[in-house]
């Protein structure tokens, strides 16, 4: 079954993938999420999210060059697709719209 | 530059990953985990990194099993979980049926396992001896007599000691100290112990350890005796009875010079006490009728006295039995060559310590009860026959109930199950049942253990139900095997159902047309059961006759 909306964690992964431009791969994404959001994230979660995103066509992958720190193995590099960008923008605008509906009193108490 | 010791992820986790990971994902996954490992090793240390690696690998396998295993492997964890769940549900729903099935199989297993345990115990006899490969017993053979004897003349010991080389130690046992060992549970006697006379070398050759007393002197003087710990406890109140005396009826008063350490070692030489062999000579010079070799033979130093003593050799390192055989032939020729009577024309052969029990050849006049391989095979056969009947029973019950499962199989097949999957499902179901039966059987064994150990036969042959890891390993493998064997036929039949026929209606449908095998199973099951019942009754009546009839 294909879901066309973005899950919360998927959105996070997709955003990080976009921010890392062409160099995004699982281990780097994991560490980036930890660094930027200070959530504790496991490699396996990121694997799953990347797999789902790819199934939905929001990211595209190719195999990179073998490197020494990986014991001479290649890594899978991810790149955001146009559909992925569109989904991110849609998510953002949905948020913005919903956020604008929130009454000022709630917004203030949040801050 | 300082060379740092290279840190690597645990090897087994790597293997696990290679095994489960689909080929096209392998490279990137291994790379990811490896990189992460190095990162963690640098930041949080080696131990943490290794744990983290294991967590990652296992997490990956569990998460990706749907993708990887279904596509690339025959073995599917999900499906097996499902099979076991279904198996337990079915068992819970048909309680009476499950009960009969499990208890039936458990009883069959119970007999089989008791047999396995007894045999496993017996196989350990004499295996404790670290020099067992160099210890041999001299047996006496006479081509004019149909029977060969485990005993040999004690004069042989002195001859070998004084005139021949290549033998490190010779030990001789005489019978006749106290009660007969084999009969000690049958006879009611005022004599407190059953044992043997033995040479002082016995401690060395058979690796008996003394808890109290000195092995060098304990069996040197006449009328000294070494007790087993158990016997010492039975006879004396104090912990260390060395220096006390025991009265062994006609054959005198003996001084306790040692107590053996309690051990789990088992040997075909069973005794409660060992008296010094020098006693025999003293008895012989005082009163010939008390000399044990004089009772059954012509006397202590006489070469014709073959029946009262046993001689064991410890060969020197590097010597083979061939060297000693020549010497033994030489000795036999010297001492029996001139005998006029054919019946005294003895020859000597060697029997390896570890082959004394269970034995390939049976010898007369054994030191204690030994087991024959024929008997071993017979008992194995017997218990497997019993197990086979319960397997047959299981098979028949499963087939009889197969109509209940027909619809389920139909639906499974329609939704895409392959025949082998149904086959595996029913096999795993029967393995579950047999494991439950094993559980029950083991409980039964523990409940009835003491009863079995009380049986005279078991006590006489000093059997024990030994339960070690090894035995339990056999049990588990055994249960799985039984499950597979018993479930093979039902699984084959049930997995062959045609979904269309089954789903169209069960009423006027004959699902199992080949009832031939079922009939064979039922008939053989009943005949084996009847044979057992009849044999048991006959043997029981015969035994009653033996014990209670006046001759």
XYZ file of C-alpha atoms in Angstrom:
662
model
C 0.000 0.000 0.000
C 1.431 3.304 -1.019
C 1.127 6.291 1.221
C 1.498 9.611 -0.484
C 1.801 11.810 2.552
C 4.986 12.249 4.537
C 5.479 10.822 7.975
C 7.093 13.051 10.557
C 10.353 11.160 10.623
C 10.324 10.734 6.870
C 9.995 14.458 6.491
C 12.999 14.949 8.721
C 15.071 12.503 6.708
C 13.933 14.050 3.456
C 14.862 17.522 4.655
C 18.306 16.428 5.769
C 18.812 14.599 2.476
C 17.948 17.814 0.662
C 20.259 19.861 2.853
C 23.205 17.528 2.288
C 22.705 17.922 -1.415
C 24.328 15.117 -3.394
C 26.411 13.618 -0.601
C 23.591 12.250 1.494
C 23.896 8.642 2.632
C 22.512 6.718 5.569
C 25.310 7.027 8.122
C 25.815 10.712 7.394
C 22.078 11.376 7.572
C 21.884 9.607 10.915
C 24.688 11.662 12.406
C 23.291 14.852 10.915
C 19.879 14.241 12.469
C 21.500 13.617 15.815
C 23.604 16.744 15.483
C 20.838 19.045 14.284
C 17.852 17.857 16.330
C 19.561 16.047 19.242
C 17.140 13.161 18.854
C 18.549 9.701 19.371
C 18.218 8.009 16.047
C 19.360 4.584 14.973
C 20.801 3.660 11.634
C 18.053 1.134 11.057
C 15.332 3.741 11.378
C 17.020 5.845 8.745
C 17.387 2.830 6.476
C 13.693 2.155 6.687
C 12.754 5.777 6.098
C 15.054 6.031 3.082
C 13.627 2.839 1.649
C 10.072 4.136 1.982
C 10.937 7.512 0.539
C 12.532 5.828 -2.427
C 9.452 3.645 -2.908
C 7.350 6.790 -3.005
C 9.685 8.363 -5.553
C 10.703 11.272 -3.340
C 14.372 10.429 -3.463
C 16.598 8.766 -5.997
C 19.680 6.716 -5.263
C 22.876 5.602 -6.933
C 25.936 3.725 -5.777
C 28.976 5.850 -4.918
C 32.672 5.066 -5.029
C 34.243 2.581 -2.586
C 35.960 4.271 0.370
C 38.451 3.119 2.948
C 36.437 3.954 6.061
C 33.779 1.533 4.854
C 36.289 -1.288 4.386
C 36.367 -0.729 0.636
C 32.638 -0.985 0.165
C 30.519 1.375 -1.871
C 27.752 3.447 -0.340
C 24.311 4.299 -1.622
C 23.971 8.042 -2.224
C 20.566 9.683 -2.080
C 19.298 12.742 -3.878
C 15.922 14.439 -3.531
C 13.650 14.326 -6.606
C 11.328 16.992 -7.917
C 8.410 15.077 -6.420
C 10.219 15.037 -3.101
C 10.745 18.791 -3.206
C 7.093 19.263 -4.040
C 6.072 17.065 -1.117
C 8.308 19.071 1.234
C 6.842 22.343 0.030
C 3.335 20.972 0.354
C 4.061 19.845 3.898
C 5.495 23.197 4.766
C 2.576 25.156 3.334
C 0.115 22.866 5.084
C 1.888 23.603 8.321
C 1.962 27.296 7.646
C -1.722 27.302 6.867
C -2.590 25.322 9.981
C -0.277 27.471 12.055
C -2.114 30.601 10.864
C -5.333 29.132 12.177
C -3.986 28.852 15.684
C -5.253 31.732 17.874
C -2.719 34.263 19.061
C -3.129 33.335 22.756
C -1.830 29.812 22.113
C 1.067 31.102 20.037
C 2.127 33.431 22.798
C 1.944 30.879 25.554
C 4.153 28.637 23.400
C 6.846 31.255 23.201
C 53.239 6.848 14.269
C 51.787 4.683 16.942
C 50.117 1.647 15.442
C 46.754 1.244 17.076
C 45.361 -2.219 17.497
C 42.698 -2.528 14.870
C 39.212 -2.792 16.247
C 36.846 -5.038 14.365
C 33.163 -5.781 14.760
C 32.242 -9.168 16.235
C 32.745 -11.917 13.660
C 29.534 -13.821 14.369
C 27.423 -10.710 13.843
C 29.083 -10.307 10.480
C 28.284 -13.860 9.551
C 24.689 -13.381 10.631
C 24.432 -10.306 8.467
C 25.911 -12.081 5.450
C 23.507 -14.943 5.914
C 20.338 -12.917 6.155
C 21.078 -9.900 4.054
C 19.858 -10.042 0.454
C 22.708 -9.942 -2.001
C 21.867 -6.661 -3.658
C 21.724 -4.876 -0.308
C 24.759 -6.566 1.183
C 27.434 -4.153 0.091
C 25.847 -0.912 1.213
C 24.554 -2.387 4.470
C 27.877 -3.916 5.428
C 29.512 -0.630 4.536
C 27.033 1.403 6.591
C 27.367 -0.766 9.650
C 31.139 -0.869 9.339
C 31.427 2.888 9.063
C 29.084 3.423 11.976
C 31.101 0.920 13.973
C 34.346 2.799 13.387
C 32.646 6.064 14.260
C 31.315 4.675 17.543
C 34.606 2.967 18.325
C 36.330 6.296 18.060
C 33.753 8.286 19.999
C 32.422 5.892 22.590
C 34.963 3.083 22.759
C 35.334 -0.443 21.500
C 32.850 -2.144 23.788
C 30.057 0.248 23.032
C 30.777 0.048 19.315
C 30.551 -3.714 19.338
C 27.262 -3.731 21.174
C 25.986 -1.083 18.861
C 27.064 -3.120 15.859
C 25.236 -6.190 17.135
C 22.138 -4.109 17.781
C 22.311 -2.672 14.308
C 22.719 -6.031 12.624
C 19.950 -7.717 14.585
C 17.685 -4.731 14.176
C 18.314 -4.801 10.462
C 17.600 -8.499 10.184
C 14.364 -8.192 12.115
C 13.234 -5.129 10.209
C 14.137 -6.327 6.797
C 13.132 -9.945 7.134
C 9.970 -9.307 5.146
C 11.897 -7.977 2.255
C 14.994 -10.054 2.361
C 13.953 -13.455 3.484
C 10.822 -13.949 1.510
C 12.599 -13.036 -1.649
C 15.896 -14.708 -1.174
C 15.599 -17.524 1.285
C 13.734 -20.723 1.821
C 13.515 -20.082 5.519
C 10.866 -17.647 6.631
C 10.696 -16.570 10.259
C 7.244 -15.034 9.932
C 5.693 -18.139 8.520
C 7.207 -20.316 11.201
C 5.870 -18.035 13.901
C 2.509 -18.360 12.254
C 2.738 -22.154 12.077
C 3.584 -22.402 15.734
C 0.769 -20.051 16.669
C -1.695 -22.142 14.662
C -0.313 -25.331 16.178
C -0.867 -24.066 19.720
C -4.349 -22.793 18.903
C -5.361 -26.141 17.457
C -3.947 -27.941 20.479
C -5.865 -25.660 22.812
C -9.099 -26.107 20.888
C -9.053 -29.899 20.765
C -7.996 -30.590 24.299
C -8.961 -34.257 24.530
C -7.350 -35.086 21.245
C -4.172 -33.207 22.130
C -4.067 -34.903 25.494
C -4.220 -38.401 24.003
C -1.708 -37.492 21.369
C 0.811 -35.869 23.672
C 0.511 -38.377 26.500
C 0.757 -41.296 24.088
C 3.880 -39.956 22.536
C 5.284 -38.964 25.929
C 4.954 -42.516 27.274
C 6.773 -43.900 24.265
C 9.500 -41.322 24.671
C 9.685 -41.989 28.374
C 10.673 -45.639 27.908
C 13.063 -44.712 25.155
C 14.711 -41.983 27.191
C 15.077 -44.149 30.271
C 16.875 -46.606 28.043
C 19.058 -43.866 26.551
C 19.974 -42.611 30.000
C 20.796 -46.061 31.316
C 22.919 -46.826 28.296
C 24.622 -43.445 28.351
C 25.475 -44.184 31.935
C 26.813 -47.590 31.107
C 28.894 -46.280 28.230
C 30.796 -44.160 30.754
C 32.043 -47.221 32.646
C 35.830 -47.271 32.983
C 36.141 -44.276 30.668
C 37.363 -42.097 33.531
C 40.746 -43.819 33.620
C 43.295 -41.562 31.931
C 45.465 -44.532 31.030
C 42.561 -46.683 29.890
C 44.176 -47.261 26.527
C 47.140 -48.980 28.182
C 45.229 -51.140 30.652
C 44.335 -54.672 29.661
C 42.808 -57.616 31.383
C 44.208 -61.084 30.890
C 41.430 -63.500 29.968
C 41.746 -67.273 29.889
C 40.805 -69.163 26.784
C 40.562 -72.877 26.332
C 39.736 -74.304 22.979
C 38.382 -77.447 24.600
C 35.816 -75.550 26.640
C 32.989 -73.670 25.040
C 33.281 -70.795 27.452
C 36.089 -68.314 27.892
C 36.868 -66.855 31.288
C 37.510 -63.323 32.425
C 39.631 -64.628 35.271
C 43.176 -65.924 35.137
C 45.587 -67.551 37.603
C 47.195 -65.232 40.127
C 50.535 -66.966 39.576
C 50.565 -65.142 36.271
C 51.052 -61.876 38.119
C 54.276 -62.995 39.799
C 55.565 -64.552 36.613
C 54.966 -61.359 34.607
C 56.437 -59.191 37.325
C 59.593 -61.200 37.762
C 60.473 -62.518 34.344
C 59.046 -60.234 31.700
C 59.432 -56.613 30.686
C 57.198 -54.176 28.881
C 54.576 -54.112 31.591
C 54.558 -51.190 33.961
C 52.222 -52.592 36.588
C 50.322 -55.792 37.235
C 47.333 -55.907 39.551
C 45.576 -58.996 40.749
C 42.162 -59.235 42.378
C 40.889 -62.265 44.291
C 37.274 -63.012 44.846
C 35.795 -63.911 48.154
C 36.157 -60.970 50.484
C 32.804 -60.804 52.219
C 29.681 -61.349 50.166
C 29.552 -61.968 46.459
C 29.466 -58.582 44.755
C 26.825 -59.498 42.236
C 24.502 -60.935 44.846
C 24.928 -58.361 47.537
C 21.409 -57.037 47.185
C 19.789 -60.433 46.983
C 21.383 -62.282 49.886
C 20.622 -61.575 53.434
C 23.894 -61.923 55.223
C 25.483 -61.039 58.523
C 28.707 -60.130 56.737
C 28.797 -56.334 56.488
C 30.613 -55.891 53.172
C 31.052 -57.265 49.689
C 34.407 -56.826 48.071
C 37.622 -58.175 46.658
C 41.178 -58.787 47.680
C 43.504 -56.523 45.738
C 47.184 -55.752 45.268
C 48.541 -52.393 46.488
C 49.126 -51.321 42.871
C 45.360 -51.030 42.474
C 45.401 -47.367 43.546
C 47.806 -46.519 40.814
C 46.401 -48.536 37.938
C 42.729 -47.777 38.542
C 43.296 -44.268 39.841
C 41.416 -44.764 43.085
C 42.060 -41.849 45.387
C 42.143 -42.157 49.129
C 40.442 -39.627 51.336
C 42.063 -41.065 54.467
C 45.073 -43.342 54.646
C 48.228 -43.790 52.626
C 47.925 -45.512 49.251
C 51.495 -46.777 49.508
C 50.886 -48.815 52.635
C 47.116 -49.260 52.846
C 46.954 -52.654 51.153
C 50.364 -54.031 52.072
C 49.833 -55.788 55.397
C 47.559 -58.810 55.724
C 44.131 -58.178 57.200
C 43.970 -54.555 56.180
C 40.977 -53.191 54.348
C 40.119 -50.049 52.392
C 36.472 -49.009 52.383
C 34.513 -46.917 49.944
C 33.190 -43.709 51.419
C 29.673 -45.043 51.301
C 30.530 -48.224 53.158
C 32.556 -46.300 55.709
C 29.526 -44.149 56.369
C 27.349 -47.207 56.677
C 29.619 -49.042 59.104
C 31.080 -46.302 61.270
C 29.724 -43.296 63.011
C 32.920 -41.286 62.867
C 34.085 -39.457 59.778
C 37.534 -41.043 59.705
C 37.407 -44.745 60.629
C 41.085 -45.480 59.882
C 42.464 -47.695 62.646
C 39.079 -49.256 63.472
C 38.407 -52.912 62.786
C 35.631 -54.811 61.075
C 34.708 -58.429 61.609
C 34.178 -60.329 58.395
C 32.988 -63.645 59.819
C 35.156 -66.663 59.151
C 37.823 -64.829 57.255
C 38.910 -62.742 60.157
C 39.040 -59.303 61.656
C 40.330 -56.554 59.409
C 41.889 -53.230 60.207
C 40.633 -50.246 58.251
C 43.642 -48.584 56.634
C 41.966 -46.240 54.211
C 38.770 -44.707 52.893
C 38.298 -44.016 49.198
C 37.174 -40.616 48.033
C 33.625 -40.444 46.861
C 33.579 -40.203 43.078
C 31.198 -40.369 40.176
C 33.611 -42.661 38.341
C 32.168 -45.955 37.393
C 33.888 -49.199 36.755
C 32.986 -52.776 35.960
C 34.908 -53.619 39.121
C 32.354 -52.857 41.784
C 33.096 -53.298 45.464
C 32.284 -51.971 48.872
C 35.689 -52.793 50.268
C 39.117 -53.909 49.120
C 41.210 -56.139 51.368
C 44.930 -56.628 50.961
C 45.885 -59.549 48.740
C 48.561 -60.595 51.213
C 45.654 -61.733 53.371
C 44.910 -64.474 50.874
C 48.321 -66.050 51.378
C 47.943 -65.851 55.124
C 44.497 -67.445 54.965
C 45.814 -70.166 52.683
C 48.627 -71.074 55.054
C 46.304 -71.190 58.075
C 43.326 -72.948 56.647
C 43.150 -73.948 53.063
C 39.357 -73.989 52.940
C 39.276 -70.271 53.618
C 41.600 -69.484 50.719
C 39.327 -68.134 47.986
C 41.499 -69.674 45.300
C 41.409 -72.935 47.204
C 37.629 -72.955 47.221
C 37.239 -72.731 43.473
C 40.604 -74.106 42.446
C 43.648 -75.936 43.635
C 45.260 -73.081 45.570
C 46.939 -69.768 45.537
C 50.106 -70.383 43.520
C 48.781 -73.152 41.376
C 48.581 -72.485 37.652
C 45.454 -74.599 37.433
C 43.572 -72.089 39.590
C 42.027 -70.080 36.843
C 38.727 -69.134 38.438
C 39.399 -67.121 41.568
C 41.471 -64.181 40.433
C 41.616 -61.486 37.800
C 44.830 -60.019 36.433
C 45.062 -56.530 34.953
C 48.102 -55.104 33.181
C 49.264 -51.576 32.657
C 51.515 -51.650 29.609
C 54.543 -49.447 29.382
C 54.183 -46.466 27.101
C 54.803 -47.344 23.486
C 54.316 -51.078 23.997
C 51.643 -52.800 22.002
C 49.555 -55.794 22.879
C 51.496 -57.820 20.313
C 54.637 -57.637 22.452
C 52.794 -58.922 25.480
C 50.876 -61.559 23.565
C 54.104 -63.349 22.676
C 55.107 -63.380 26.336
C 51.719 -64.691 27.353
C 51.878 -67.474 24.787
C 55.344 -68.347 26.090
C 54.054 -68.496 29.662
C 51.067 -70.603 28.708
C 53.279 -73.054 26.846
C 55.667 -73.365 29.796
C 52.985 -74.074 32.341
C 50.294 -75.900 30.434
C 52.342 -77.507 27.696
C 52.848 -80.687 29.671
C 49.305 -80.964 31.018
C 47.739 -84.281 30.146
C 44.169 -83.108 30.502
C 42.920 -81.190 27.492
C 40.743 -79.113 29.790
C 43.752 -77.577 31.443
C 45.287 -76.455 28.208
C 44.782 -72.738 28.827
C 45.908 -69.846 26.680
C 45.850 -66.171 27.604
C 44.491 -63.256 25.681
C 44.205 -59.543 26.386
C 41.029 -57.553 26.686
C 41.113 -53.781 26.682
C 39.766 -52.118 29.826
C 37.326 -49.935 27.927
C 35.952 -52.923 26.046
C 35.056 -54.937 29.137
C 31.593 -53.447 29.416
C 29.675 -53.340 27.151
C 31.509 -56.291 25.716
C 31.619 -57.910 22.288
C 32.504 -61.361 23.615
C 30.953 -62.655 26.740
C 33.253 -64.221 29.305
C 32.389 -66.464 32.183
C 33.366 -65.613 35.710
C 33.224 -61.844 35.427
C 34.305 -59.583 38.299
C 30.850 -58.056 38.429
C 27.827 -57.770 36.159
C 28.742 -56.580 32.683
C 26.592 -55.765 29.722
C 26.778 -57.509 26.417
C 26.545 -55.514 23.185
C 23.841 -57.905 22.023
C 21.800 -56.933 25.038
C 22.495 -53.272 24.380
C 21.267 -53.594 20.814
C 18.298 -55.601 21.974
C 17.276 -52.946 24.465
C 17.715 -50.181 21.933
C 15.570 -52.155 19.510
C 12.958 -52.772 22.164
C 12.630 -49.151 23.143
C 12.488 -48.085 19.535
C 9.706 -50.580 18.921
C 7.765 -48.992 21.769
C 8.468 -45.552 20.399
C 7.441 -46.675 16.923
C 4.034 -47.751 18.194
C 3.430 -44.368 19.734
C 4.557 -42.724 16.506
C 2.089 -44.891 14.577
C -0.590 -43.917 17.031
C 0.219 -40.268 16.528
C 0.170 -40.623 12.758
C -3.185 -42.364 12.740
C -4.784 -39.839 15.040
C -3.537 -36.989 12.884
C -4.905 -38.496 9.716
C -8.205 -39.330 11.333
C -8.578 -35.702 12.257
C -7.437 -34.387 8.913
C -10.979 -33.687 7.737
C -11.110 -30.886 10.287
C -8.149 -29.281 8.673
C -9.218 -29.808 5.063
C -10.900 -26.444 4.759
C -7.978 -24.638 6.253
C -5.651 -26.278 3.760
C -7.995 -25.411 0.920
C -8.019 -21.751 1.876
C -4.279 -21.704 2.313
C -3.733 -23.177 -1.109
C -6.179 -20.839 -2.777
C -4.389 -17.872 -1.282
C -1.156 -19.097 -2.741
C 0.498 -21.522 -0.379
C 2.757 -23.992 -2.101
C 2.507 -27.653 -1.287
C 5.838 -27.699 0.493
C 4.687 -24.862 2.735
C 1.678 -26.856 3.925
C 4.021 -29.805 4.342
C 6.369 -27.754 6.487
C 3.435 -26.404 8.474
C 2.216 -29.843 9.474
C 5.721 -31.048 10.165
C 6.364 -28.129 12.488
C 3.062 -28.825 14.180
C 4.078 -32.375 14.938
C 7.479 -31.186 16.120
C 5.699 -28.879 18.555
C 3.669 -31.795 19.837
C 6.715 -33.997 20.204
C 8.584 -31.280 22.075
C 5.649 -30.979 24.460
C 5.728 -34.747 24.847
C 9.424 -34.602 25.577
C 8.733 -32.083 28.287
C 6.146 -34.404 29.798
C 8.451 -37.397 29.438
C 11.267 -35.612 31.250
C 8.900 -34.728 34.089
C 7.845 -38.372 34.249
C 11.477 -39.443 34.390
C 12.191 -37.184 37.314
C 9.097 -38.418 39.109
C 9.889 -42.093 38.657
C 13.666 -41.914 38.895
C 13.894 -43.183 42.438
C 11.603 -46.055 41.705
C 13.822 -47.182 38.849
C 16.988 -46.864 40.860
C 15.429 -49.103 43.508
C 14.974 -52.027 41.162
C 17.284 -54.870 42.117
C 18.546 -55.350 38.580
C 19.513 -51.700 38.328
C 21.227 -51.723 41.704
C 23.064 -54.928 40.922
C 24.495 -53.571 37.715
C 25.172 -50.239 39.491
C 23.295 -48.314 36.851
C 22.369 -44.750 37.355
C 20.168 -42.432 35.364
C 22.811 -39.963 34.452
C 21.470 -36.666 33.227
C 24.149 -34.443 31.825
C 24.105 -31.816 29.112
C 25.103 -34.393 26.567
C 22.100 -36.581 27.367
C 19.707 -33.644 27.224
C 21.161 -32.654 23.880
C 20.391 -36.114 22.604
C 16.874 -35.783 24.012
C 16.118 -32.573 22.171
C 17.501 -33.850 18.870
C 15.600 -37.035 19.485
C 12.285 -35.210 20.051
C 12.680 -33.205 16.876
C 13.458 -36.383 14.984
C 10.435 -38.141 16.432
C 8.271 -35.179 15.499
C 9.485 -35.297 11.933
C 9.122 -39.050 11.587
C 5.662 -39.113 13.127
C 4.482 -36.118 11.153
C 5.903 -37.111 7.789
C 2.996 -39.157 6.572
C 0.138 -36.907 7.737
C 1.978 -33.926 6.320
C 2.394 -35.637 2.972
C -1.281 -36.621 2.836
C -2.703 -33.315 4.042
C -0.546 -31.177 1.808
C -1.805 -33.152 -1.166
C -5.443 -32.046 -0.830
C -6.850 -30.412 -3.923
C -8.353 -27.057 -2.931
C -11.236 -27.248 -5.398
C -12.467 -30.570 -4.093
C -12.071 -29.584 -0.500
C -13.820 -26.256 -0.759
C -16.743 -27.540 -2.810
C -18.069 -29.580 0.030
C -16.850 -32.126 2.440
C -19.916 -34.271 2.796
C -19.626 -36.894 0.132
C -15.957 -36.609 -0.361
C -13.400 -39.307 0.197
C -10.239 -37.460 0.935
C -7.976 -40.303 1.801
C -8.428 -43.062 -0.657
C -5.226 -44.855 0.176
C -6.097 -46.389 3.492
C -3.518 -49.134 2.958
C -0.772 -47.541 4.969
C -3.138 -46.615 7.762
C -4.276 -50.199 8.029
C -0.695 -51.396 8.101
C 0.122 -48.905 10.833
C -2.859 -49.827 12.961
C -2.303 -53.551 12.601
C 1.404 -53.325 13.385
C 0.769 -51.012 16.295
C -1.725 -53.362 17.836
C 0.402 -56.421 17.233
C 3.489 -54.875 18.797
C 1.427 -53.733 21.760
C -0.069 -57.214 22.159
C 3.333 -58.868 21.914
C 4.627 -56.603 24.660
C 1.671 -57.229 26.919
C 1.844 -60.986 26.466
C 5.626 -61.108 26.941
C 5.402 -59.058 30.090
C 2.739 -61.330 31.553
C 4.684 -64.469 30.641
C 7.971 -63.168 32.017
C 6.275 -61.992 35.191
C 4.666 -65.379 35.760
C 7.928 -67.160 35.070
C 9.763 -64.988 37.552
C 7.091 -65.654 40.141
C 7.512 -69.337 39.534
C 11.293 -69.110 39.936
C 11.115 -67.240 43.173
C 8.207 -68.872 44.889
C 8.292 -72.531 43.941
C 10.050 -75.050 46.140
C 12.469 -77.185 44.204
